[in-house]
PDB file of C-alpha atoms in Angstrom:
ATOM      1  CA  MET A   1       0.365   0.193  -0.038  1.00  0.00           C
ATOM      2  CA  ASN A   2       1.721   3.435  -0.843  1.00  0.00           C
ATOM      3  CA  ILE A   3       1.462   6.333   1.107  1.00  0.00           C
ATOM      4  CA  ASP A   4      -0.814   8.156  -0.620  1.00  0.00           C
ATOM      5  CA  ARG A   5      -3.566   5.901  -0.182  1.00  0.00           C
ATOM      6  CA  TRP A   6      -2.831   5.166   3.818  1.00  0.00           C
ATOM      7  CA  THR A   7      -2.980   8.543   4.835  1.00  0.00           C
ATOM      8  CA  ARG A   8      -6.210   9.021   3.415  1.00  0.00           C
ATOM      9  CA  ARG A   9      -7.710   6.126   3.872  1.00  0.00           C
ATOM     10  CA  VAL A  10      -6.412   7.807   7.558  1.00  0.00           C
ATOM     11  CA  THR A  11      -7.641  10.473   7.528  1.00  0.00           C
ATOM     12  CA  LEU A  12     -11.071   9.431   6.129  1.00  0.00           C
ATOM     13  CA  LEU A  13     -10.540   6.605   8.781  1.00  0.00           C
ATOM     14  CA  LEU A  14     -10.297  10.239  11.187  1.00  0.00           C
ATOM     15  CA  ALA A  15     -12.665  12.168   9.652  1.00  0.00           C
ATOM     16  CA  ALA A  16     -15.523   9.492   9.761  1.00  0.00           C
ATOM     17  CA  LEU A  17     -15.119   8.950  14.682  1.00  0.00           C
ATOM     18  CA  ALA A  18     -15.175  12.844  14.082  1.00  0.00           C
ATOM     19  CA  VAL A  19     -18.719  11.949  12.813  1.00  0.00           C
ATOM     20  CA  LEU A  20     -19.447   9.989  15.574  1.00  0.00           C
ATOM     21  CA  LEU A  21     -18.757  12.499  17.900  1.00  0.00           C
ATOM     22  CA  SER A  22     -20.383  15.205  16.576  1.00  0.00           C
ATOM     23  CA  GLY A  23     -22.916  16.057  18.894  1.00  0.00           C
ATOM     24  CA  CYS A  24     -19.942  16.838  21.833  1.00  0.00           C
ATOM     25  CA  THR A  25     -17.195  18.672  19.151  1.00  0.00           C
ATOM     26  CA  THR A  26     -16.659  22.177  19.317  1.00  0.00           C
ATOM     27  CA  TYR A  27     -14.192  22.590  17.685  1.00  0.00           C
ATOM     28  CA  VAL A  28     -13.038  22.517  13.342  1.00  0.00           C
ATOM     29  CA  THR A  29      -8.863  21.233  12.649  1.00  0.00           C
ATOM     30  CA  THR A  30      -8.049  22.126   9.395  1.00  0.00           C
ATOM     31  CA  GLN A  31      -4.773  21.220   7.720  1.00  0.00           C
ATOM     32  CA  VAL A  32      -2.707  24.058   6.238  1.00  0.00           C
ATOM     33  CA  THR A  33       0.089  23.272   3.693  1.00  0.00           C
ATOM     34  CA  ALA A  34       2.424  26.073   3.237  1.00  0.00           C
ATOM     35  CA  PHE A  35       5.272  27.044  -0.059  1.00  0.00           C
ATOM     36  CA  SER A  36       6.677  30.810   0.748  1.00  0.00           C
ATOM     37  CA  ASP A  37       8.766  33.502  -0.853  1.00  0.00           C
ATOM     38  CA  TRP A  38       7.761  36.433   1.038  1.00  0.00           C
ATOM     39  CA  SER A  39       9.200  39.342   1.814  1.00  0.00           C
ATOM     40  CA  GLY A  40       6.444  42.229   1.335  1.00  0.00           C
ATOM     41  CA  SER A  41       5.626  44.718   4.469  1.00  0.00           C
ATOM     42  CA  ASP A  42       2.740  46.280   5.565  1.00  0.00           C
ATOM     43  CA  ALA A  43       3.416  49.761   3.467  1.00  0.00           C
ATOM     44  CA  THR A  44       3.005  47.268   0.298  1.00  0.00           C
ATOM     45  CA  ARG A  45       0.172  44.486   0.519  1.00  0.00           C
ATOM     46  CA  THR A  46      -1.961  46.723  -1.557  1.00  0.00           C
ATOM     47  CA  PHE A  47      -3.711  43.021  -3.793  1.00  0.00           C
ATOM     48  CA  ALA A  48      -6.711  42.330  -6.081  1.00  0.00           C
ATOM     49  CA  PHE A  49      -8.480  39.230  -6.895  1.00  0.00           C
ATOM     50  CA  THR A  50      -7.932  37.532 -10.110  1.00  0.00           C
ATOM     51  CA  ARG A  51      -9.679  34.660 -12.540  1.00  0.00           C
ATOM     52  CA  ALA A  52     -10.014  32.976 -15.365  1.00  0.00           C
ATOM     53  CA  PRO A  53     -12.139  34.245 -17.860  1.00  0.00           C
ATOM     54  CA  ASP A  54     -14.815  32.019 -17.479  1.00  0.00           C
ATOM     55  CA  GLN A  55     -15.421  33.524 -14.086  1.00  0.00           C
ATOM     56  CA  GLN A  56     -15.550  36.673 -14.335  1.00  0.00           C
ATOM     57  CA  ASN A  57     -19.581  36.283 -13.277  1.00  0.00           C
ATOM     58  CA  ASN A  58     -19.150  34.088 -10.613  1.00  0.00           C
ATOM     59  CA  LEU A  59     -21.171  34.259  -8.002  1.00  0.00           C
ATOM     60  CA  GLU A  60     -19.517  31.801  -5.993  1.00  0.00           C
ATOM     61  CA  LEU A  61     -15.856  32.710  -6.449  1.00  0.00           C
ATOM     62  CA  ALA A  62     -17.116  36.091  -5.545  1.00  0.00           C
ATOM     63  CA  THR A  63     -18.579  34.814  -1.794  1.00  0.00           C
ATOM     64  CA  TYR A  64     -15.178  33.050  -1.122  1.00  0.00           C
ATOM     65  CA  GLU A  65     -13.319  35.922  -2.307  1.00  0.00           C
ATOM     66  CA  ARG A  66     -15.191  38.304   0.579  1.00  0.00           C
ATOM     67  CA  MET A  67     -14.479  35.344   2.269  1.00  0.00           C
ATOM     68  CA  VAL A  68     -10.442  35.645   2.555  1.00  0.00           C
ATOM     69  CA  ALA A  69     -10.595  39.701   1.609  1.00  0.00           C
ATOM     70  CA  SER A  70     -12.101  40.262   5.405  1.00  0.00           C
ATOM     71  CA  GLU A  71      -8.876  37.596   6.885  1.00  0.00           C
ATOM     72  CA  LEU A  72      -6.640  38.697   4.852  1.00  0.00           C
ATOM     73  CA  ALA A  73      -7.855  42.310   5.878  1.00  0.00           C
ATOM     74  CA  ALA A  74      -6.504  41.208   9.713  1.00  0.00           C
ATOM     75  CA  HIS A  75      -3.137  41.043   8.313  1.00  0.00           C
ATOM     76  CA  ALA A  76      -2.915  44.639   6.995  1.00  0.00           C
ATOM     77  CA  PHE A  77      -3.985  43.785   3.133  1.00  0.00           C
ATOM     78  CA  ARG A  78      -6.061  46.434   1.479  1.00  0.00           C
ATOM     79  CA  GLU A  79      -8.177  45.514  -1.602  1.00  0.00           C
ATOM     80  CA  VAL A  80      -7.051  48.509  -4.313  1.00  0.00           C
ATOM     81  CA  ASP A  81      -7.747  48.402  -8.447  1.00  0.00           C
ATOM     82  CA  GLY A  82      -6.182  45.544 -10.286  1.00  0.00           C
ATOM     83  CA  ALA A  83      -3.663  47.825 -11.703  1.00  0.00           C
ATOM     84  CA  GLN A  84      -2.899  49.119  -9.075  1.00  0.00           C
ATOM     85  CA  ALA A  85      -2.430  46.445  -7.155  1.00  0.00           C
ATOM     86  CA  ARG A  86       1.574  45.166  -6.116  1.00  0.00           C
ATOM     87  CA  TYR A  87       0.185  41.237  -5.422  1.00  0.00           C
ATOM     88  CA  LEU A  88      -2.720  39.466  -6.964  1.00  0.00           C
ATOM     89  CA  VAL A  89      -4.200  36.620  -5.044  1.00  0.00           C
ATOM     90  CA  GLY A  90      -5.897  34.267  -7.126  1.00  0.00           C
ATOM     91  CA  LEU A  91      -8.654  31.469  -5.074  1.00  0.00           C
ATOM     92  CA  SER A  92      -9.040  27.196  -5.993  1.00  0.00           C
ATOM     93  CA  TYR A  93     -11.150  25.632  -3.706  1.00  0.00           C
ATOM     94  CA  GLY A  94     -12.836  22.527  -4.291  1.00  0.00           C
ATOM     95  CA  ILE A  95     -15.574  19.610  -2.589  1.00  0.00           C
ATOM     96  CA  ARG A  96     -14.869  16.079  -2.379  1.00  0.00           C
ATOM     97  CA  SER A  97     -16.926  13.244  -0.701  1.00  0.00           C
ATOM     98  CA  ASP A  98     -16.617   9.378   0.169  1.00  0.00           C
ATOM     99  CA  MET A  99     -18.440   6.792   2.521  1.00  0.00           C
ATOM    100  CA  VAL A 100     -16.838   5.133   4.951  1.00  0.00           C
ATOM    101  CA  THR A 101     -17.388   2.327   6.718  1.00  0.00           C
ATOM    102  CA  VAL A 102     -16.318   1.955  10.864  1.00  0.00           C
ATOM    103  CA  ALA A 103     -17.128  -0.513  12.265  1.00  0.00           C
ATOM    104  CA  GLN A 104     -19.595  -0.494  15.870  1.00  0.00           C
ATOM    105  CA  PRO A 105     -20.478  -3.206  18.396  1.00  0.00           C
ATOM    106  CA  VAL A 106     -23.551  -4.594  19.307  1.00  0.00           C
ATOM    107  CA  TYR A 107     -24.295  -6.423  22.651  1.00  0.00           C
ATOM    108  CA  TYR A 108     -26.754  -9.294  23.483  1.00  0.00           C
ATOM    109  CA  ASN A 109     -28.648  -9.429  26.278  1.00  0.00           C
ATOM    110  CA  PRO A 110     -30.370 -12.126  27.831  1.00  0.00           C
ATOM    111  CA  TRP A 111     -31.725 -10.950  29.758  1.00  0.00           C
ATOM    112  CA  PRO A 112     -35.353 -10.055  29.792  1.00  0.00           C
ATOM    113  CA  SER A 113     -36.491  -6.940  31.207  1.00  0.00           C
ATOM    114  CA  PRO A 114     -36.358  -5.109  33.792  1.00  0.00           C
ATOM    115  CA  TYR A 115     -33.389  -6.455  34.403  1.00  0.00           C
ATOM    116  CA  TRP A 116     -33.266  -6.219  39.020  1.00  0.00           C
ATOM    117  CA  GLY A 117     -30.119  -7.637  39.066  1.00  0.00           C
ATOM    118  CA  ARG A 118     -28.554 -10.928  40.554  1.00  0.00           C
ATOM    119  CA  PRO A 119     -26.556 -10.763  44.178  1.00  0.00           C
ATOM    120  CA  PHE A 120     -22.928 -10.201  43.346  1.00  0.00           C
ATOM    121  CA  ASP A 121     -22.945 -10.070  39.860  1.00  0.00           C
ATOM    122  CA  PRO A 122     -20.135  -8.337  37.983  1.00  0.00           C
ATOM    123  CA  TRP A 123     -22.264  -7.839  35.020  1.00  0.00           C
ATOM    124  CA  GLY A 124     -25.119  -6.537  35.326  1.00  0.00           C
ATOM    125  CA  PRO A 125     -28.316  -7.132  32.725  1.00  0.00           C
ATOM    126  CA  TRP A 126     -26.074  -8.490  29.487  1.00  0.00           C
ATOM    127  CA  GLY A 127     -23.071 -10.553  31.586  1.00  0.00           C
ATOM    128  CA  PRO A 128     -20.073 -11.637  29.795  1.00  0.00           C
ATOM    129  CA  TYR A 129     -20.904 -12.092  26.800  1.00  0.00           C
ATOM    130  CA  PRO A 130     -19.358 -11.061  23.744  1.00  0.00           C
ATOM    131  CA  ALA A 131     -19.897  -8.240  21.770  1.00  0.00           C
ATOM    132  CA  THR A 132     -21.149  -8.424  17.887  1.00  0.00           C
ATOM    133  CA  TYR A 133     -20.365  -5.955  15.416  1.00  0.00           C
ATOM    134  CA  VAL A 134     -22.483  -4.262  12.401  1.00  0.00           C
ATOM    135  CA  ASN A 135     -20.834  -2.033   9.511  1.00  0.00           C
ATOM    136  CA  GLN A 136     -21.955   1.466   9.786  1.00  0.00           C
ATOM    137  CA  THR A 137     -20.947   3.517   6.294  1.00  0.00           C
ATOM    138  CA  TYR A 138     -20.544   6.965   6.431  1.00  0.00           C
ATOM    139  CA  PRO A 139     -20.897  10.256   4.172  1.00  0.00           C
ATOM    140  CA  ILE A 140     -17.202  11.970   4.412  1.00  0.00           C
ATOM    141  CA  PHE A 141     -16.631  15.262   2.862  1.00  0.00           C
ATOM    142  CA  THR A 142     -13.522  16.993   2.731  1.00  0.00           C
ATOM    143  CA  HIS A 143     -13.833  20.099   1.554  1.00  0.00           C
ATOM    144  CA  LEU A 144     -10.450  22.017   0.180  1.00  0.00           C
ATOM    145  CA  LEU A 145      -8.831  25.966  -0.245  1.00  0.00           C
ATOM    146  CA  GLY A 146      -6.612  27.035  -1.988  1.00  0.00           C
ATOM    147  CA  ILE A 147      -4.818  30.805  -1.693  1.00  0.00           C
ATOM    148  CA  ARG A 148      -2.317  31.558  -4.454  1.00  0.00           C
ATOM    149  CA  ILE A 149      -0.077  35.363  -4.001  1.00  0.00           C
ATOM    150  CA  THR A 150       1.906  36.456  -6.755  1.00  0.00           C
ATOM    151  CA  GLU A 151       3.388  39.965  -7.535  1.00  0.00           C
ATOM    152  CA  ARG A 152       1.258  41.901 -10.380  1.00  0.00           C
ATOM    153  CA  ALA A 153       4.429  42.931 -12.870  1.00  0.00           C
ATOM    154  CA  THR A 154       6.420  40.138 -12.411  1.00  0.00           C
ATOM    155  CA  GLY A 155       3.930  37.160 -11.987  1.00  0.00           C
ATOM    156  CA  LYS A 156       6.554  35.753  -9.745  1.00  0.00           C
ATOM    157  CA  GLU A 157       4.967  32.570  -6.677  1.00  0.00           C
ATOM    158  CA  VAL A 158       5.353  34.419  -3.106  1.00  0.00           C
ATOM    159  CA  TYR A 159       3.129  32.203  -1.535  1.00  0.00           C
ATOM    160  CA  ASN A 160       0.956  29.245  -1.662  1.00  0.00           C
ATOM    161  CA  VAL A 161      -1.212  28.350   0.664  1.00  0.00           C
ATOM    162  CA  THR A 162      -3.462  25.690   0.586  1.00  0.00           C
ATOM    163  CA  ALA A 163      -5.948  24.775   3.580  1.00  0.00           C
ATOM    164  CA  ARG A 164      -8.227  21.557   3.789  1.00  0.00           C
ATOM    165  CA  ASN A 165     -11.025  19.954   6.511  1.00  0.00           C
ATOM    166  CA  SER A 166     -12.691  16.125   6.547  1.00  0.00           C
ATOM    167  CA  GLY A 167     -16.635  16.102   7.792  1.00  0.00           C
ATOM    168  CA  GLY A 168     -19.902  15.809   8.158  1.00  0.00           C
ATOM    169  CA  GLU A 169     -20.359  18.644   6.018  1.00  0.00           C
ATOM    170  CA  SER A 170     -21.646  18.281   3.063  1.00  0.00           C
ATOM    171  CA  SER A 171     -21.453  22.194   2.285  1.00  0.00           C
ATOM    172  CA  LEU A 172     -18.734  24.129   0.942  1.00  0.00           C
ATOM    173  CA  VAL A 173     -19.110  27.186   1.745  1.00  0.00           C
ATOM    174  CA  ARG A 174     -20.493  26.512   5.410  1.00  0.00           C
ATOM    175  CA  ALA A 175     -17.092  25.157   5.446  1.00  0.00           C
ATOM    176  CA  MET A 176     -15.336  28.197   3.736  1.00  0.00           C
ATOM    177  CA  PRO A 177     -15.635  30.415   6.769  1.00  0.00           C
ATOM    178  CA  TYR A 178     -12.853  27.994   8.212  1.00  0.00           C
ATOM    179  CA  LEU A 179     -10.340  27.357   5.713  1.00  0.00           C
ATOM    180  CA  ALA A 180     -10.397  31.223   4.529  1.00  0.00           C
ATOM    181  CA  ARG A 181      -9.024  32.102   8.628  1.00  0.00           C
ATOM    182  CA  SER A 182      -6.761  29.363   8.796  1.00  0.00           C
ATOM    183  CA  ALA A 183      -4.713  29.630   5.505  1.00  0.00           C
ATOM    184  CA  LEU A 184      -3.784  32.837   6.799  1.00  0.00           C
ATOM    185  CA  ALA A 185      -4.390  32.401  10.781  1.00  0.00           C
ATOM    186  CA  ASP A 186      -0.083  32.552  11.194  1.00  0.00           C
ATOM    187  CA  PHE A 187       0.547  35.015   7.451  1.00  0.00           C
ATOM    188  CA  PRO A 188       3.004  34.120   6.754  1.00  0.00           C
ATOM    189  CA  LEU A 189       4.118  30.140   7.251  1.00  0.00           C
ATOM    190  CA  GLY A 190       7.506  29.708   6.379  1.00  0.00           C
ATOM    191  CA  ASN A 191       8.977  27.661   3.453  1.00  0.00           C
ATOM    192  CA  GLY A 192       6.689  24.503   3.166  1.00  0.00           C
ATOM    193  CA  ALA A 193       5.353  24.607   6.513  1.00  0.00           C
ATOM    194  CA  VAL A 194       2.537  21.789   7.590  1.00  0.00           C
ATOM    195  CA  HIS A 195       0.274  23.544   9.890  1.00  0.00           C
ATOM    196  CA  THR A 196      -2.951  22.065  11.566  1.00  0.00           C
ATOM    197  CA  VAL A 197      -5.203  25.006  12.770  1.00  0.00           C
ATOM    198  CA  LYS A 198      -7.722  24.011  14.985  1.00  0.00           C
ATOM    199  CA  ILE A 199     -10.771  26.672  15.602  1.00  0.00           C
ATOM    200  CA  PRO A 200     -13.702  26.792  17.921  1.00  0.00           C
ATOM    201  CA  ARG A 201     -17.494  27.141  16.107  1.00  0.00           C
ATOM    202  CA  GLY A 202     -19.037  30.116  17.584  1.00  0.00           C
ATOM    203  CA  GLU A 203     -23.237  30.891  17.989  1.00  0.00           C
ATOM    204  CA  GLY A 204     -25.218  29.816  14.931  1.00  0.00           C
ATOM    205  CA  GLY A 205     -22.043  27.288  13.694  1.00  0.00           C
ATOM    206  CA  GLY A 206     -19.836  29.625  12.259  1.00  0.00           C
ATOM    207  CA  PRO A 207     -16.149  29.755  12.917  1.00  0.00           C
ATOM    208  CA  ALA A 208     -15.676  32.211  16.746  1.00  0.00           C
ATOM    209  CA  ASN A 209     -13.994  35.357  16.781  1.00  0.00           C
ATOM    210  CA  GLU A 210     -10.486  33.523  18.221  1.00  0.00           C
ATOM    211  CA  VAL A 211      -8.247  30.515  16.783  1.00  0.00           C
ATOM    212  CA  VAL A 212      -7.455  28.606  20.496  1.00  0.00           C
ATOM    213  CA  ALA A 213      -4.746  26.378  19.183  1.00  0.00           C
ATOM    214  CA  THR A 214      -1.814  25.529  16.219  1.00  0.00           C
ATOM    215  CA  GLY A 215       0.248  23.554  15.750  1.00  0.00           C
ATOM    216  CA  SER A 216       3.050  22.264  13.020  1.00  0.00           C
ATOM    217  CA  ALA A 217       4.048  19.327  12.126  1.00  0.00           C
ATOM    218  CA  PRO A 218       7.944  19.301   9.789  1.00  0.00           C
ATOM    219  CA  ALA A 219       7.852  19.617   6.369  1.00  0.00           C
ATOM    220  CA  GLY A 220       7.262  16.958   3.908  1.00  0.00           C
ATOM    221  CA  VAL A 221       5.096  14.903   5.745  1.00  0.00           C
ATOM    222  CA  PRO A 222       2.255  13.298   2.558  1.00  0.00           C
ATOM    223  CA  VAL A 223      -0.198  15.324   2.727  1.00  0.00           C
ATOM    224  CA  PRO A 224      -3.858  13.168   0.670  1.00  0.00           C
ATOM    225  CA  ALA A 225      -4.331  15.065  -3.193  1.00  0.00           C
ATOM    226  CA  SER A 226      -7.685  16.115  -3.669  1.00  0.00           C
ATOM    227  CA  GLY A 227      -9.067  17.600  -6.975  1.00  0.00           C
ATOM    228  CA  ALA A 228      -9.752  21.368  -6.715  1.00  0.00           C
ATOM    229  CA  LYS A 229     -11.254  24.217  -8.854  1.00  0.00           C
ATOM    230  CA  ALA A 230      -9.168  26.779  -9.395  1.00  0.00           C
ATOM    231  CA  ALA A 231      -9.967  30.426 -10.356  1.00  0.00           C
ATOM    232  CA  GLU A 232      -6.788  31.999 -10.967  1.00  0.00           C
TER     233      GLU A 232
END
């Protein structure tokens, strides 16, 4: 089994467990991978979004651009006309669905109810009987956001960051605020950095104002491949 397939299976299994525990979790965990040659200063952080010709009137993309613009503003970026911008920002995004099967235990109760107990019964109503397992299948959705920053004058790529999370959320637009905030939570990350960002759910299902925890993994950690819809 190759590493990419193993990593993908582990990711899906963990996401399946997250679905099972969704009633008690209050956080969204996102993996962020960045490649960077950033040297910009606050004084030069002017930007404009760039799109492919066939996406000029794309309302979905425009919605995601507003979310990303809000996160960029927290890092002193200022949106201006394309002809005056120092940086061009392109987005890519996508969602993929998978089905994951998880074996769940089912216990056999040999004692008809009501069960009144027996003297010194250490097992309770189920007794020392082994559990049987029933396979349950759950949908898992992987959400992706990529942000690519280039210098307008030279076309040089200076920052490329990808945010990815998985869970039971079937809507990309509801997952996007977490992706955008995670992607830019610690801007700028070092080149080849792999970062994990944990954000609490706020009221109404959106992200809370605080990034609770972030952690880094060594560069070179394999990241599962995923398709994306480009808008560059």
